Short mmCIF file of C-alpha atoms in Angstrom, two decimals:
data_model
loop_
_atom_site.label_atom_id
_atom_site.label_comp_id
_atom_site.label_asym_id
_atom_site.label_seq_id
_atom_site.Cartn_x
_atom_site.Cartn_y
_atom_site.Cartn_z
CA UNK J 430 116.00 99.08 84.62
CA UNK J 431 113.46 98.23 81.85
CA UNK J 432 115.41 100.22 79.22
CA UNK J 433 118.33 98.77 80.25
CA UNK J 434 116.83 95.44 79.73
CA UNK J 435 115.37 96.55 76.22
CA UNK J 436 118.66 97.93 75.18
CA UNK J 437 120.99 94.62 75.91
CA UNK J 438 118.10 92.61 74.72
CA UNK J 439 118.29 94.41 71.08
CA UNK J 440 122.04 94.89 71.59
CA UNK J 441 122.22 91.18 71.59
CA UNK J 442 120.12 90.45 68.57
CA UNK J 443 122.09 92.72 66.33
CA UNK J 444 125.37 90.67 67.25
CA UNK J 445 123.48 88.04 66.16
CA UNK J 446 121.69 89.41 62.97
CA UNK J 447 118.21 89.47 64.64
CA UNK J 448 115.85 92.57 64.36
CA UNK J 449 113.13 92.52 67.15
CA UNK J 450 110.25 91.20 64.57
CA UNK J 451 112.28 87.97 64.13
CA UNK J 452 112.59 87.53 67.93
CA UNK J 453 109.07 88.06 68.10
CA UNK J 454 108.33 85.03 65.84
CA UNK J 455 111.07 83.08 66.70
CA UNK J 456 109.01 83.18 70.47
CA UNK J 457 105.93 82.41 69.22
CA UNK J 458 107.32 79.27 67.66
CA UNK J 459 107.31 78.23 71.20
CA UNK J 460 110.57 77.81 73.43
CA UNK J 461 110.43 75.97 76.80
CA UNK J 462 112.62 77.41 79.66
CA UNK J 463 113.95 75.22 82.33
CA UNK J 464 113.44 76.76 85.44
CA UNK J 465 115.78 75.75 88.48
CA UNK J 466 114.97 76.99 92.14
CA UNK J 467 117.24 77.34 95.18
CA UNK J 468 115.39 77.89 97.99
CA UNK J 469 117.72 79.64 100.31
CA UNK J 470 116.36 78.92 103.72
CA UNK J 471 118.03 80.14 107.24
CA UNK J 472 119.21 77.11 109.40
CA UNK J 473 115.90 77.27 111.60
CA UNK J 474 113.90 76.56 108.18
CA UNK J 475 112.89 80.37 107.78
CA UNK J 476 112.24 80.69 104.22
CA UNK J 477 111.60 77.32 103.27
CA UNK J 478 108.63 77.67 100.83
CA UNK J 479 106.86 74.49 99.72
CA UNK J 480 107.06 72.91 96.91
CA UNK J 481 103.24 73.11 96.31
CA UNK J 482 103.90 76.97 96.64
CA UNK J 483 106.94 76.42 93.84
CA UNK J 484 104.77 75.02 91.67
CA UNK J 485 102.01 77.86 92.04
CA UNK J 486 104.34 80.00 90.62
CA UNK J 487 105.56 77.90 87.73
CA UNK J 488 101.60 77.76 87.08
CA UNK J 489 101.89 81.79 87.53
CA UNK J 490 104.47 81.89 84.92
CA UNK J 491 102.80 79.82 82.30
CA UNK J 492 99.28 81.58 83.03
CA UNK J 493 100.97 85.13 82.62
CA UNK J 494 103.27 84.00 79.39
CA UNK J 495 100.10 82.94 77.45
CA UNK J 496 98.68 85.94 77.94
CA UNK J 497 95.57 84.43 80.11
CA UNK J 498 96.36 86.91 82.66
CA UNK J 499 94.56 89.50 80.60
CA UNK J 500 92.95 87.80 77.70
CA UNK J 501 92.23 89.80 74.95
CA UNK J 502 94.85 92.52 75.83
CA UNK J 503 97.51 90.41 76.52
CA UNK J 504 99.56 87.91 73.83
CA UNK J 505 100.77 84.64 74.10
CA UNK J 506 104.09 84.79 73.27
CA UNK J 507 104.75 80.73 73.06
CA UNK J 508 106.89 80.14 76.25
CA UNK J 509 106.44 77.92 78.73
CA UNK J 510 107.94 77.11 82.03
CA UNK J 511 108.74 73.85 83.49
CA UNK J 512 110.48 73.13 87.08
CA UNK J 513 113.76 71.24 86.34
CA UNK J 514 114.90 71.24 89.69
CA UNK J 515 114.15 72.56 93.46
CA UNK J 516 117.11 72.25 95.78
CA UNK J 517 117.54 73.68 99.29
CA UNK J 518 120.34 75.25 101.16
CA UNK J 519 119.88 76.12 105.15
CA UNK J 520 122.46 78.83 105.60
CA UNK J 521 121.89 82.05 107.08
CA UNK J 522 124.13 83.87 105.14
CA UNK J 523 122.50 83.09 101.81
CA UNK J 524 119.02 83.46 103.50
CA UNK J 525 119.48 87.51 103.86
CA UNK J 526 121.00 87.20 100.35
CA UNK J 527 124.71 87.87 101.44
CA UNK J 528 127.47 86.93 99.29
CA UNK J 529 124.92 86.25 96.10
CA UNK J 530 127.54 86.31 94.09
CA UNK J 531 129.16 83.22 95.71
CA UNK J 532 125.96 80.99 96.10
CA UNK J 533 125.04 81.73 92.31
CA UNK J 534 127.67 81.07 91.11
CA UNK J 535 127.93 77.57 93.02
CA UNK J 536 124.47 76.49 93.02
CA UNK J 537 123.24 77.94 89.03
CA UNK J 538 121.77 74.74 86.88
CA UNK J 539 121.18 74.76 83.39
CA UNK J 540 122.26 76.63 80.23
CA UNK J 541 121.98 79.66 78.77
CA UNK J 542 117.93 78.94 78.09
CA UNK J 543 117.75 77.99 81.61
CA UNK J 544 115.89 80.35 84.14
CA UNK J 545 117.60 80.23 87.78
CA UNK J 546 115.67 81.97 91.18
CA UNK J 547 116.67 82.31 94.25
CA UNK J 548 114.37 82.49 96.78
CA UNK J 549 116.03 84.63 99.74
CA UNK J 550 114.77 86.88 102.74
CA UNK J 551 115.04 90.22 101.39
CA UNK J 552 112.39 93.28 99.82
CA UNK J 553 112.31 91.63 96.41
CA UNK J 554 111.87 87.88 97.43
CA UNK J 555 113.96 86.68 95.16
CA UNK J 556 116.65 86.62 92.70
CA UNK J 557 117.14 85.75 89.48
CA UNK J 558 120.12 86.74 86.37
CA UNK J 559 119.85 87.64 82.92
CA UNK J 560 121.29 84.86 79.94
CA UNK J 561 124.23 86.92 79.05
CA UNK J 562 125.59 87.22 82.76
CA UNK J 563 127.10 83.30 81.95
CA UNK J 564 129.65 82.46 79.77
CA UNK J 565 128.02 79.16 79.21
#
């Protein structure tokens, strides 16, 4: 999956007449991301993290982007994170992540420089797509 990543990522900034190196800097500029959760609970409330727990994370985000998760080995690469939106759904069907495709596609905030999860009851605890999946 991670070479799959690396490959569209590099794909994309050749279309656009970007090597790597000016990605790099163009990042440590800084960029904020707007970050939009949907918290897909079950109707009994299974799932339904708080938002103190929502915000831990954003806080995880920033801490591991400025590379103070491992200072010294890791680099700051300029981005930050900030929560744009929380909304919650109570459906059962979207809790065990069925029919993704459906609730992304109706509940997905933002542009292209916005960062969507979905917070469902399955292995990988959530979900989240890549820029170029949207159009817009």
């Amino acid at each position: 999956m991670q070479r799959a990543i690396a490959a569209k990522t590099k794909q994309i900034l050749k279309q656009r007449g970007l090597s790597t190196t000016a990605a790099v800097e163009a990042a440590a500029a800084g960029a904020s991301v707007p970050v939009y959760v949907h918290v897909m609970a079950g109707k009994n409330g299974a799932g339904n993290v708080t938002d103190t727990q929502i915000a831990q994370q954003i806080a995880v985000l920033n801490t591991t982007y400025a590379g103070n998760e491992a200072p010294g080995v890791a680099a700051n690469t300029g981005i930050t994170f900030t929560l744009a939106g929380t909304d919650r759904f109570f459906n059962d069907t979207w809790h065990k992540d069925r029919k993704s495709t459906t609730y992304r596609a109706q509940t997905r905030k933002g542009g292209k420089n916005a960062l969507n999860m979905w917070l469902v009851d399955f292995s990988y605890l959530g979900v989240a797509t890549f820029p170029w999946d949207y159009a817009a």
